[in-house]
């Protein structure tokens, strides 16, 4: 029980006025004070759900399926000494710590035939990346996903999460998301707008979430959300699908934002009913077909999800191309890319997928569909940095290893648990194996990649990026 959860009277009066008749305020308050159940989502870019369950059950992990997400589980652990984020499985990107109700928007986005894994998708407000990584996994790293985030510090966290999870099909941008309708009209097959919001649904995680709550602040943020939704709608192709979601409960930020779009463009789109999204979804379904997830319904955070389909174009008075700046990359000529890909295949037994581009001392692997947005948008980061070059060759990156290392059939070394811990602490290791190798080596623990190293005699020199080195409380 969280007795200190701050639930001010004026907030509770506001909620009582909008609580559906079949739900109780007492249960609402009780659930707001109850700690959240832990939940995780298995990253199928790296491991199947069955293999993950088989790996974790012997370690005393109890995994109870989240009914609206095939890869989501509520988790209880017998031994909680090691924080979840410091487990070997988290460090190698096998799962993402994600609140169960926050898995709903992406499920809704993909539960319709319009959203294809090889399409051009937009995640308009993406950091820290729980839904970006969920989308990328459902796309199986195909097509292209533009992941945008306005806050610079959160953009860095997004980037780290994409790398850890082996995501290779994302182009990251750093804008106020209201630019997309102006700069890229009718460009995306599917869009997620997981909007910035007042976070009323998050009190179970953060007991002070409502410290600064006021009607004025939700009205203010609702105006921002309306602008973002309108812009996202312009950026959506006719025939495309858009999901609008928040982790808040007030009608102003949810139903009213959807209504504002309906008032403007009502004949050009329709909202889908999400009542059949999963068994029991109707318990959270509004008359309009949205999911308004009160925390007591599924014992989760509060959430709101609406999905619309755009039937036809609308006049767009917003259109104006964006400022691009200089694009520093050039496609890598075949005489450089082909030998490099052949070498990588010969050394590791995997072939990197995508288009190779170079800039100064770097070689990058861009997503398949990048050319569709090339010259239309300034990116902060595109795809994956494959290698750093120097006079006599190149060095493959940590992020390449995290994306491709699990699939390597050679050129890797398997560490035991003691060496794996040493490696994650930034130290060199002397693995016990028959023969030491030469050159760069993928370092794995129980079949999944921790990073890159380099053979020096029988020692593997540690090439873990400094910012990923952990000094204590690692997996046991
Ligand atoms: N989708 C994320 C996830 O699942 O991990 C959570 C997104 S959070 C609800 C909203 C995000 O929008 C925040 O990271 C915030 O910094 C960002 N943001 C705020 N204003 C924005 C704007 N005008 N354009 C784009 N992003 C914005």
PDB file of C-alpha atoms and ligand atoms in Angstrom, residues 96 98 102 105-106 123-134 148-155 158 161 173-180 192-197 221 224 228 245-247 303, ligand 1:
ATOM      1  CA  UNK A  96      12.005  -4.353 -21.945  1.00  0.00           C
ATOM      2  CA  UNK A  98       7.170  -1.863 -19.665  1.00  0.00           C
ATOM      3  CA  UNK A 102       1.341   0.855 -22.030  1.00  0.00           C
ATOM      4  CA  UNK A 105      -1.472   1.304 -28.090  1.00  0.00           C
ATOM      5  CA  UNK A 106       0.946  -0.733 -30.222  1.00  0.00           C
ATOM      6  CA  UNK A 123       6.241   7.131 -33.554  1.00  0.00           C
ATOM      7  CA  UNK A 124       5.711  10.854 -32.965  1.00  0.00           C
ATOM      8  CA  UNK A 125       6.592  11.100 -29.232  1.00  0.00           C
ATOM      9  CA  UNK A 126       8.900   8.180 -28.705  1.00  0.00           C
ATOM     10  CA  UNK A 127      11.214   8.392 -25.668  1.00  0.00           C
ATOM     11  CA  UNK A 128      12.186   6.417 -23.690  1.00  0.00           C
ATOM     12  CA  UNK A 129      11.223   3.889 -26.360  1.00  0.00           C
ATOM     13  CA  UNK A 130       9.004   1.233 -24.815  1.00  0.00           C
ATOM     14  CA  UNK A 131       6.585   1.511 -27.733  1.00  0.00           C
ATOM     15  CA  UNK A 132       9.267   2.188 -30.366  1.00  0.00           C
ATOM     16  CA  UNK A 133      10.969  -1.086 -29.462  1.00  0.00           C
ATOM     17  CA  UNK A 134       7.586  -2.837 -29.380  1.00  0.00           C
ATOM     18  CA  UNK A 148      10.703  11.406 -32.899  1.00  0.00           C
ATOM     19  CA  UNK A 149      11.356  12.969 -29.503  1.00  0.00           C
ATOM     20  CA  UNK A 150      11.389  16.631 -28.504  1.00  0.00           C
ATOM     21  CA  UNK A 151      13.513  16.382 -25.354  1.00  0.00           C
ATOM     22  CA  UNK A 152      17.270  16.073 -25.951  1.00  0.00           C
ATOM     23  CA  UNK A 153      18.007  14.183 -22.748  1.00  0.00           C
ATOM     24  CA  UNK A 154      15.202  11.701 -23.414  1.00  0.00           C
ATOM     25  CA  UNK A 155      16.429  11.266 -26.991  1.00  0.00           C
ATOM     26  CA  UNK A 158      15.750   6.355 -26.566  1.00  0.00           C
ATOM     27  CA  UNK A 161      17.249   1.482 -25.613  1.00  0.00           C
ATOM     28  CA  UNK A 173      14.423  12.805 -35.197  1.00  0.00           C
ATOM     29  CA  UNK A 174      14.380  15.618 -32.680  1.00  0.00           C
ATOM     30  CA  UNK A 175      11.485  17.986 -33.329  1.00  0.00           C
ATOM     31  CA  UNK A 176       8.290  19.317 -31.909  1.00  0.00           C
ATOM     32  CA  UNK A 177       6.043  16.634 -33.456  1.00  0.00           C
ATOM     33  CA  UNK A 178       3.710  19.280 -34.841  1.00  0.00           C
ATOM     34  CA  UNK A 179       6.124  19.651 -37.798  1.00  0.00           C
ATOM     35  CA  UNK A 180       5.249  16.294 -39.362  1.00  0.00           C
ATOM     36  CA  UNK A 192       1.486   6.264 -33.111  1.00  0.00           C
ATOM     37  CA  UNK A 193       0.974   9.512 -31.214  1.00  0.00           C
ATOM     38  CA  UNK A 194       1.618   8.547 -27.588  1.00  0.00           C
ATOM     39  CA  UNK A 195       1.124  12.126 -26.557  1.00  0.00           C
ATOM     40  CA  UNK A 196       2.755  14.108 -23.764  1.00  0.00           C
ATOM     41  CA  UNK A 197       0.053  14.331 -21.079  1.00  0.00           C
ATOM     42  CA  UNK A 221      -1.766  20.342 -22.423  1.00  0.00           C
ATOM     43  CA  UNK A 224      -0.923  20.948 -27.370  1.00  0.00           C
ATOM     44  CA  UNK A 228      -0.084  17.261 -32.377  1.00  0.00           C
ATOM     45  CA  UNK A 245      -2.843   7.379 -26.680  1.00  0.00           C
ATOM     46  CA  UNK A 246      -2.136   8.945 -23.297  1.00  0.00           C
ATOM     47  CA  UNK A 247      -1.447   7.734 -19.763  1.00  0.00           C
ATOM     48  CA  UNK A 303      -4.456   4.636 -20.075  1.00  0.00           C
TER      49      UNK A 303
HETATM   50  N1  LIG B   1       6.028   6.640 -26.248  1.00  0.00           N
HETATM   51  C1  LIG B   1       6.956   6.691 -25.132  1.00  0.00           C
HETATM   52  C2  LIG B   1       7.204   5.292 -24.624  1.00  0.00           C
HETATM   53  O1  LIG B   1       6.312   4.452 -24.739  1.00  0.00           O
HETATM   54  O2  LIG B   1       8.307   4.998 -24.133  1.00  0.00           O
HETATM   55  C3  LIG B   1       6.439   7.605 -24.040  1.00  0.00           C
HETATM   56  C4  LIG B   1       6.139   8.966 -24.554  1.00  0.00           C
HETATM   57  S1  LIG B   1       5.707  10.136 -23.322  1.00  0.00           S
HETATM   58  C5  LIG B   1       4.073   9.744 -23.004  1.00  0.00           C
HETATM   59  C6  LIG B   1       5.585  11.574 -24.268  1.00  0.00           C
HETATM   60  C7  LIG B   1       6.900  12.051 -24.828  1.00  0.00           C
HETATM   61  O3  LIG B   1       6.632  13.188 -25.653  1.00  0.00           O
HETATM   62  C8  LIG B   1       7.906  12.536 -23.792  1.00  0.00           C
HETATM   63  O4  LIG B   1       9.121  11.860 -23.992  1.00  0.00           O
HETATM   64  C9  LIG B   1       8.076  14.015 -24.083  1.00  0.00           C
HETATM   65  O5  LIG B   1       9.407  14.467 -23.882  1.00  0.00           O
HETATM   66  C10 LIG B   1       7.716  14.076 -25.547  1.00  0.00           C
HETATM   67  N2  LIG B   1       7.205  15.381 -26.033  1.00  0.00           N
HETATM   68  C11 LIG B   1       6.700  16.422 -25.329  1.00  0.00           C
HETATM   69  N3  LIG B   1       6.288  17.390 -26.171  1.00  0.00           N
HETATM   70  C12 LIG B   1       6.518  16.949 -27.415  1.00  0.00           C
HETATM   71  C13 LIG B   1       6.331  17.484 -28.710  1.00  0.00           C
HETATM   72  N4  LIG B   1       5.774  18.694 -28.879  1.00  0.00           N
HETATM   73  N5  LIG B   1       6.716  16.772 -29.768  1.00  0.00           N
HETATM   74  C14 LIG B   1       7.278  15.539 -29.616  1.00  0.00           C
HETATM   75  N6  LIG B   1       7.477  14.974 -28.420  1.00  0.00           N
HETATM   76  C15 LIG B   1       7.101  15.665 -27.332  1.00  0.00           C
END
